[in-house]
Amino acid sequence: MQHTATISRMKAAGAPPRLSAFAQWADRHFKWLLVAPAVLLILALSIYPLLFSMVVSFINYDFQVPGHAFVGVKNYERVVFDPVARWSLVLTACLSGLSVAIEFVLGLLVALTMVRSFPGRGVIMSILIVPLFISPVIVGQAWTLLLQRPFGPTNYILTQLLGQEVTIGWMTESPWLYVSLIIADVWQWTPFMFVILLAGLTAISPNLYEAAELDSVNAWQAFWAITVPHLGPMMLLALTFRLLDAIRMFDTIFIMTGGGPGTQTYTASYYLYTVGFTQFHLSQATAGSWLFLIFTALVVMLLVRRLLKAEPV
Amino acid sequence: MAEVRITGLHKRYGAFHAVRGIDLDIRDGEFTVLVGPSGCGKSTLLRTIAGLEESSEGTIEIGGEVVNDFRPRDRDVAMVFQDYALYPHMSVAKNIGFGLKARKMPKPEVEARVAEAARMLGITPLLGRFPRQLSGGQRQRVAIGRAIVRNPRIFLFDEPLSNLDAQLRDEMRGEIKRLHQAIATTMIYVTHDQIEAMTLADRIVLMRDGVIEQQGTPLDLFERPGSTFVAGFLGSPRMSFLPGTLTLGGSAAAIRLADVLLPVAPGRKLNGATDGQKVLLGLRPEHLTRAHAARPAQGTFRYDATIDLLQPTGSRSYATFRLAGAPVMAELQAHDVSRPGERLPIDINMNRASIFDVKTERAI
Amino acid sequence: MPVVARARRRKRRSVPIGRILLLGFFLVFVLWPLYWMFNTSIKPSDDYLTVPPVWFPTAPTLVHYKAALFAYRGLDGLINSLIISLSATVLSALFGTLMAYSLARYNTGGQHLSFWVLSQRFLPPIGIVLPVFLIYRGVGLYDTHIGLIIAYTVFTLPVSVWMMFAYFRGMPKSMEEAALVDGCTRWEAFWRVAVPLAAPGIVAAAVFAFIACWTEFFFALILTSRTAFTLPTVFRAFIGFQGAQYGEAAALAIVSLVPSIALGVLAQRHLVRGLTLGAVRG
Ligand SMILES: Nc1ncnc2c1ncn2[C@@H]1O[C@H](COP(=O)(O)OP(=O)(O)O)[C@@H](O)[C@H]1O
Ligand SMILES: [Mg+2]
């Protein structure tokens, strides 16, 4: 241990030099200056465009019809009465709901297998998260390579496994193209569920399970009595975040099916994209995107409210 | 070198009223300890003096100047934090010199001062290390070094010893006392530990729920507590409180505790007391001793006690017995008593006893 | 007791089989498309349509890589992607850190401001991109690097802000307070004390911003065309192909996924925070 020598008073260093007028001003408004760049950027590239699109949705803004006349709610009517628009909304709900449900169950199962540590866990962990860092475009491309006829090996493998000729048009025939899209989504995003749920699972104290084991509770009962309640907030969070991203589904469709055949794989985003950027009915697309925005906002309000109440750790 | 004057200070966090009207004068060079139970607003008061919190109401003067609108940097005070708050990414030397660098002091002078401060604190060999490579006691010294190197107008300490183990705490407490004796700078020290308060303070300011309950020299507060709260907070083991009734009739005042009548020490003033008033009699363990003399001294009352519980500490033994049904603790010499159940004559020194009103809990 | 012990031992022995199967299946599921893509990228074109398929190419070739990078302008896309992603990452991490610090330490704007930023994360891009497209055409930012850099900065800001917000919240503030008392202005306390201490968090936030930009497709598709196009948009060239460009597509995919996967795996310690915007600590 050190010992203090004689202490004597030093010369006072005094207060630091006075600040310049600018520095004083900056110090006083420090907190607002820090948020300013981010807030201005978001205002400029998110809020301003939204307001602008609000205007556009009520006027004529169409590369095929000249002039910018006020047209009232006609753009909205066009979307609402377009059967393709309604179909795309239904498809968006079904595809995203189904994908997220599968991702959730699969992610939870995989997370359960990974809770306890075992040799090689770190490496497996690193492999399992890889899809999260890949562009959805590439994911679509990868599954195209696997599924596309005649090049893809999938039909060949199925033929060998089932012992009978399989010739499915994975990206052209009706139920199968949805299966393909869901598989691609599940492949990319199951790790998302897995990572979050695993974090939640590892946070549950093992003592709880040991206590349950002493009470001779079986694994299934322990899952419902301990895991589910403790994991609840985390599940809600994972589902919310994932669902809000899933309803934007666009990239894989663009690559794998191009919305087709016909309009069979039009999701909301894809529909609006085609209206806006291949047919150039920009004001109609804008009106549609406002409607979609309102749907999303409703979902956000419902889910995020719940989430904030649940207060995850 | 500066005195501190706080007038009508309030601090609110939203609806929560953490500091509710503090008036405090601290003389130049005084060692003031703010003490009180956790959550009573000590840190808030200290941080307001440092400028880390803005006051909601009231003024703070340092050296005769109102500093309410001063930034912390312009107040020329130094603060030692509970977790030391050393900068983890800087060496010890950089840590100590940081405040000087912020003052744009020339490098050679910074280095000379840092070396001098390190020498005084005995941490010269540590100058090249990083905080994570230091023990708790060493970090504490660096934190103090960071303060003394500037020779600020005031030292502020917020529970600086509470993260240390007991032995180191005693040692550092001595060091801080020595530091104050050597440099005689105004120091304001926050703690919830009454022993730290008693040993360090020139003056104790005892706080409760955001207000000052009582202030004065340590002995003042110890011997003449203004309320049961102060009496119970200072002193260990705690003062015993016995409910009774004050009788002023006849020549001498007395306190009736069930079947026992204890005469109040002659000459003790009983300002504003009324006959039949319900009171609490406060007795510290050291007010009760084993009777050796043939008859009790003036102002003491002798009582034949049966010991219920005995807690020996080595040289002393704390003996608990019942006085008119209520438990009382006496501090006896170890050889005065040998086992529970023993009957002993105990002298109660009523000259030093405290009397409180039951309802207001204020001293009479 | 022995009964319990035996039961427990039996459980220990029987359960892993199911687990290993599940995990094994999932590993194959994850790795198979990646393997097949790699396989395709080094396979000579003659091997494409054989039955059975060629599982291990016997004569690996790099011709597809060459074609993807040069004939299909993959290299230009790669360079554009690098410029745009890196610039947007730096800006996003910088502005995100500034804002997060203000929110975490000064509670700026109360809950409203922080949740307003968070809500930006959940806006569907289609709602933004149409008007941005129109605005960009008006001000000459369409198909420019700057234009996409700004768009990407804004679109990664919510994640940067919230990751750093959580990071600063988890950091004791006494060191910054010590700096203030020691003679620093707020800016100095931030810059000289808080930022160095938050460096690991800033790096993690930057990594996730980079990955988000690197893999982004939708904005790039609409806001760029022949000049500022990024790597993911190059894949448009392979849509609807009939056999000839499998190898090129696969090769370009491999080139594109290596950097983001490498970064992501390196930063996996922060992954949970990144995915949940800091709501959950990993
Ligand atoms: N930033 C804050 N926001 C809200 N309440 C606070 C804040 N800081 C302190 N408090 C409350 O003020 C009271 C006094 O706190 P403090 O001064 O830290 O007490 P202590 O005497 O233990 O140092 C406590 O009840 C505490 O909960
Ligand atoms: Mg405190």
PDB file of N, CA, C and O and ligand atoms in Angstrom, chain B residues 13 16 18 37-44, ligand 1:
ATOM      1  N   TYR B  13     -37.606  16.631  -9.247  1.00  0.00           N
ATOM      2  CA  TYR B  13     -37.507  15.804 -10.451  1.00  0.00           C
ATOM      3  C   TYR B  13     -38.932  15.540 -10.889  1.00  0.00           C
ATOM      4  O   TYR B  13     -39.586  14.663 -10.346  1.00  0.00           O
ATOM      5  N   PHE B  16     -41.493  14.721  -8.263  1.00  0.00           N
ATOM      6  CA  PHE B  16     -40.820  14.293  -7.042  1.00  0.00           C
ATOM      7  C   PHE B  16     -39.959  15.424  -6.478  1.00  0.00           C
ATOM      8  O   PHE B  16     -39.138  16.011  -7.172  1.00  0.00           O
ATOM      9  N   ALA B  18     -37.124  16.326  -4.333  1.00  0.00           N
ATOM     10  CA  ALA B  18     -35.989  15.642  -3.701  1.00  0.00           C
ATOM     11  C   ALA B  18     -35.337  16.510  -2.619  1.00  0.00           C
ATOM     12  O   ALA B  18     -34.933  16.013  -1.582  1.00  0.00           O
ATOM     13  N   PRO B  37     -29.984   9.090   5.881  1.00  0.00           N
ATOM     14  CA  PRO B  37     -30.289   7.794   5.268  1.00  0.00           C
ATOM     15  C   PRO B  37     -30.303   7.904   3.753  1.00  0.00           C
ATOM     16  O   PRO B  37     -30.418   8.983   3.186  1.00  0.00           O
ATOM     17  N   SER B  38     -30.183   6.772   3.106  1.00  0.00           N
ATOM     18  CA  SER B  38     -30.153   6.729   1.652  1.00  0.00           C
ATOM     19  C   SER B  38     -31.432   7.332   1.070  1.00  0.00           C
ATOM     20  O   SER B  38     -32.519   7.089   1.566  1.00  0.00           O
ATOM     21  N   GLY B  39     -31.277   8.152   0.036  1.00  0.00           N
ATOM     22  CA  GLY B  39     -32.444   8.735  -0.619  1.00  0.00           C
ATOM     23  C   GLY B  39     -32.938  10.026  -0.004  1.00  0.00           C
ATOM     24  O   GLY B  39     -33.967  10.552  -0.403  1.00  0.00           O
ATOM     25  N   CYS B  40     -32.173  10.591   0.947  1.00  0.00           N
ATOM     26  CA  CYS B  40     -32.673  11.796   1.610  1.00  0.00           C
ATOM     27  C   CYS B  40     -32.282  13.064   0.859  1.00  0.00           C
ATOM     28  O   CYS B  40     -32.631  14.160   1.262  1.00  0.00           O
ATOM     29  N   GLY B  41     -31.539  12.929  -0.236  1.00  0.00           N
ATOM     30  CA  GLY B  41     -31.235  14.094  -1.051  1.00  0.00           C
ATOM     31  C   GLY B  41     -29.828  14.643  -0.867  1.00  0.00           C
ATOM     32  O   GLY B  41     -29.524  15.735  -1.353  1.00  0.00           O
ATOM     33  N   LYS B  42     -28.944  13.895  -0.226  1.00  0.00           N
ATOM     34  CA  LYS B  42     -27.578  14.373  -0.019  1.00  0.00           C
ATOM     35  C   LYS B  42     -26.847  14.553  -1.337  1.00  0.00           C
ATOM     36  O   LYS B  42     -26.265  15.606  -1.600  1.00  0.00           O
ATOM     37  N   SER B  43     -26.890  13.505  -2.153  1.00  0.00           N
ATOM     38  CA  SER B  43     -26.172  13.592  -3.425  1.00  0.00           C
ATOM     39  C   SER B  43     -26.758  14.688  -4.289  1.00  0.00           C
ATOM     40  O   SER B  43     -26.026  15.414  -4.968  1.00  0.00           O
ATOM     41  N   THR B  44     -28.057  14.803  -4.277  1.00  0.00           N
ATOM     42  CA  THR B  44     -28.696  15.841  -5.076  1.00  0.00           C
ATOM     43  C   THR B  44     -28.185  17.217  -4.665  1.00  0.00           C
ATOM     44  O   THR B  44     -27.843  18.047  -5.508  1.00  0.00           O
TER      45      THR B  44
HETATM   46  N1  LIG D   1     -32.407  12.019 -11.902  1.00  0.00           N
HETATM   47  C1  LIG D   1     -33.370  11.742 -11.002  1.00  0.00           C
HETATM   48  N2  LIG D   1     -34.653  11.622 -11.393  1.00  0.00           N
HETATM   49  C2  LIG D   1     -35.620  11.359 -10.493  1.00  0.00           C
HETATM   50  N3  LIG D   1     -35.423  11.171  -9.196  1.00  0.00           N
HETATM   51  C3  LIG D   1     -34.165  11.266  -8.742  1.00  0.00           C
HETATM   52  C4  LIG D   1     -33.078  11.553  -9.623  1.00  0.00           C
HETATM   53  N4  LIG D   1     -31.941  11.587  -8.888  1.00  0.00           N
HETATM   54  C5  LIG D   1     -32.310  11.332  -7.625  1.00  0.00           C
HETATM   55  N5  LIG D   1     -33.643  11.150  -7.528  1.00  0.00           N
HETATM   56  C6  LIG D   1     -34.400  10.874  -6.313  1.00  0.00           C
HETATM   57  O1  LIG D   1     -34.126  11.885  -5.391  1.00  0.00           O
HETATM   58  C7  LIG D   1     -34.001  11.358  -4.096  1.00  0.00           C
HETATM   59  C8  LIG D   1     -32.709  11.795  -3.490  1.00  0.00           C
HETATM   60  O2  LIG D   1     -31.664  11.178  -4.181  1.00  0.00           O
HETATM   61  P1  LIG D   1     -30.157  11.315  -3.723  1.00  0.00           P
HETATM   62  O3  LIG D   1     -29.833  12.747  -3.567  1.00  0.00           O
HETATM   63  O4  LIG D   1     -29.333  10.547  -4.683  1.00  0.00           O
HETATM   64  O5  LIG D   1     -30.174  10.578  -2.321  1.00  0.00           O
HETATM   65  P2  LIG D   1     -28.948  10.208  -1.397  1.00  0.00           P
HETATM   66  O6  LIG D   1     -29.213  10.964  -0.141  1.00  0.00           O
HETATM   67  O7  LIG D   1     -29.039   8.742  -1.161  1.00  0.00           O
HETATM   68  O8  LIG D   1     -27.703  10.605  -2.054  1.00  0.00           O
HETATM   69  C9  LIG D   1     -34.114   9.856  -4.217  1.00  0.00           C
HETATM   70  O9  LIG D   1     -35.396   9.462  -3.788  1.00  0.00           O
HETATM   71  C10 LIG D   1     -33.933   9.592  -5.680  1.00  0.00           C
HETATM   72  O10 LIG D   1     -34.739   8.522  -6.071  1.00  0.00           O
END
